[in-house]
Amino acid sequence: MPFEALVGHRRVTQLLARAIARDTLPPTLLFAGPAGVGKWKVALATAQALNCLSPVRGPEPAEPAEPGTRHPAPGTRSPALPIDACGACRACERIARGLHVDVPVVTPDDKASIKIDVIRDVLSRTSYRPFEGRRRVVLIREAEALEPQAQNALLKSLEEPPPSTVFILTTSVPGALLPTVRSRAMMLRFGRLPADEVAAALVRDHDLGDAEARALAALADGSIGQALALATADVAELRELALLLLQQTAGRADAQGRLQVAAAVLGGPAKKERAREDLAMVFRLTASMLRDIEVLNSGAEPRLLANPIVAGDLQALARHFASDRARDAFGAVDRALFALERNAGPKVVAEWLALQL
Ligand SMILES: [Zn+2]
């Protein structure tokens, strides 16, 4: 998919397109940012723009556009990018399918690691000029999976880049790379996407309905990948649990009652602990309902709710979370999510949150 067809990350794609047009692209790029925001798609688009057989050229913009600049509707071309792939030629098509001989793709194996043999094999191919493309582009996905020996093997090539070769590493954990590797790469940071861009991508690229896309985007924390994971999860069940958490803590229940609801949210003593992602989703839904409660308490219209499906329940909860309580509770949920993301134990976090609300 060419740059122009991608959702978001306009500043990054403009920078890449300018560097490609001026032939000043650094030999090693590190795309760092949260999972599921589109780093890999931008990496593929970069490889396409470098090797497209009929690239689309536009005038060079004087200044980079503002971050968050909206994309044109699909099928229309904005002249903002100095160069972009056509997306349809043989080279573009092969790169998109991971079959282009000059664009080798390295991904983690089923044990989530990238071993030195794999890197050696790819590097052995970079001593020749590209076969059919103009530039060889070595793409390494989830580069945090590179074993230390593999990183060291790679480092030699990064220090003395082979002719006509560009390395692009994508990662959500740049800190997992050796400082020597990081220092050789130009790091481009990818942010989370605004909810409306996530929703637009879901409708356009994944055939979701408008209402469903907006509901998922509101919970997806700026990640299309997370929104898609949600689309297949049983959100209804998780929503019930989030509501239960608020209902059981609303009346200032005692500690024992609160620990009971934490156990229910975790899946109960008889069940295996709810998967970390499911628990995080219950918390996100809880946060989203607390926002709705603030909306209701401020006297705004119920049509503005993110969870209209439980509007009646939220209305009943609203008086319990009057004044600052909803905001304080929202802060507690936010801290719980932060702890979960940093590998705190789900049970500890769920119990802590149930006692805080
Ligand atoms: Zn093309």
Short mmCIF file of N, CA, C and O and ligand atoms in Angstrom, two decimals, residues 48 51-55 84-93, ligand 1:
data_model
loop_
_atom_site.label_atom_id
_atom_site.label_comp_id
_atom_site.label_asym_id
_atom_site.label_seq_id
_atom_site.Cartn_x
_atom_site.Cartn_y
_atom_site.Cartn_z
N GLN A 48 8.32 -0.02 -1.23
CA GLN A 48 7.65 0.15 -2.52
C GLN A 48 8.07 1.46 -3.20
O GLN A 48 8.37 1.48 -4.39
N ASN A 51 11.33 1.12 -4.87
CA ASN A 51 11.47 0.16 -5.96
C ASN A 51 10.34 0.17 -6.99
O ASN A 51 10.37 -0.63 -7.93
N CYS A 52 9.36 1.03 -6.81
CA CYS A 52 8.21 1.07 -7.71
C CYS A 52 8.67 1.30 -9.16
O CYS A 52 9.58 2.08 -9.42
N LEU A 53 8.02 0.62 -10.11
CA LEU A 53 8.39 0.74 -11.51
C LEU A 53 7.77 1.98 -12.15
O LEU A 53 8.24 2.46 -13.18
N SER A 54 6.68 2.48 -11.58
CA SER A 54 6.12 3.73 -12.09
C SER A 54 5.68 4.63 -10.93
O SER A 54 4.49 4.79 -10.68
N PRO A 55 6.67 5.16 -10.22
CA PRO A 55 6.35 5.97 -9.05
C PRO A 55 5.56 7.23 -9.40
O PRO A 55 5.66 7.75 -10.52
N ASP A 84 5.87 8.72 -4.39
CA ASP A 84 5.12 7.64 -3.76
C ASP A 84 5.05 6.47 -4.74
O ASP A 84 5.22 6.64 -5.94
N ALA A 85 4.83 5.28 -4.20
CA ALA A 85 4.68 4.11 -5.05
C ALA A 85 3.33 4.13 -5.75
O ALA A 85 2.40 4.78 -5.28
N CYS A 86 3.24 3.41 -6.86
CA CYS A 86 1.95 3.33 -7.55
C CYS A 86 1.03 2.33 -6.86
O CYS A 86 -0.18 2.44 -6.90
N GLY A 87 1.64 1.33 -6.21
CA GLY A 87 0.84 0.34 -5.49
C GLY A 87 0.31 -0.76 -6.38
O GLY A 87 -0.31 -1.71 -5.89
N ALA A 88 0.53 -0.67 -7.69
CA ALA A 88 -0.10 -1.63 -8.60
C ALA A 88 0.89 -2.36 -9.52
O ALA A 88 0.55 -3.37 -10.10
N CYS A 89 2.12 -1.85 -9.65
CA CYS A 89 3.05 -2.48 -10.60
C CYS A 89 3.56 -3.81 -10.03
O CYS A 89 3.27 -4.17 -8.90
N ARG A 90 4.31 -4.52 -10.84
CA ARG A 90 4.82 -5.83 -10.44
C ARG A 90 5.67 -5.73 -9.16
O ARG A 90 5.56 -6.54 -8.25
N ALA A 91 6.52 -4.69 -9.10
CA ALA A 91 7.40 -4.54 -7.94
C ALA A 91 6.57 -4.26 -6.68
O ALA A 91 6.77 -4.89 -5.63
N CYS A 92 5.64 -3.32 -6.78
CA CYS A 92 4.79 -2.98 -5.63
C CYS A 92 4.02 -4.20 -5.14
O CYS A 92 3.91 -4.45 -3.95
N GLU A 93 3.51 -4.92 -6.11
CA GLU A 93 2.68 -6.07 -5.78
C GLU A 93 3.50 -7.16 -5.08
O GLU A 93 3.07 -7.74 -4.09
ZN ZN B 1 4.59 0.47 -8.24
#
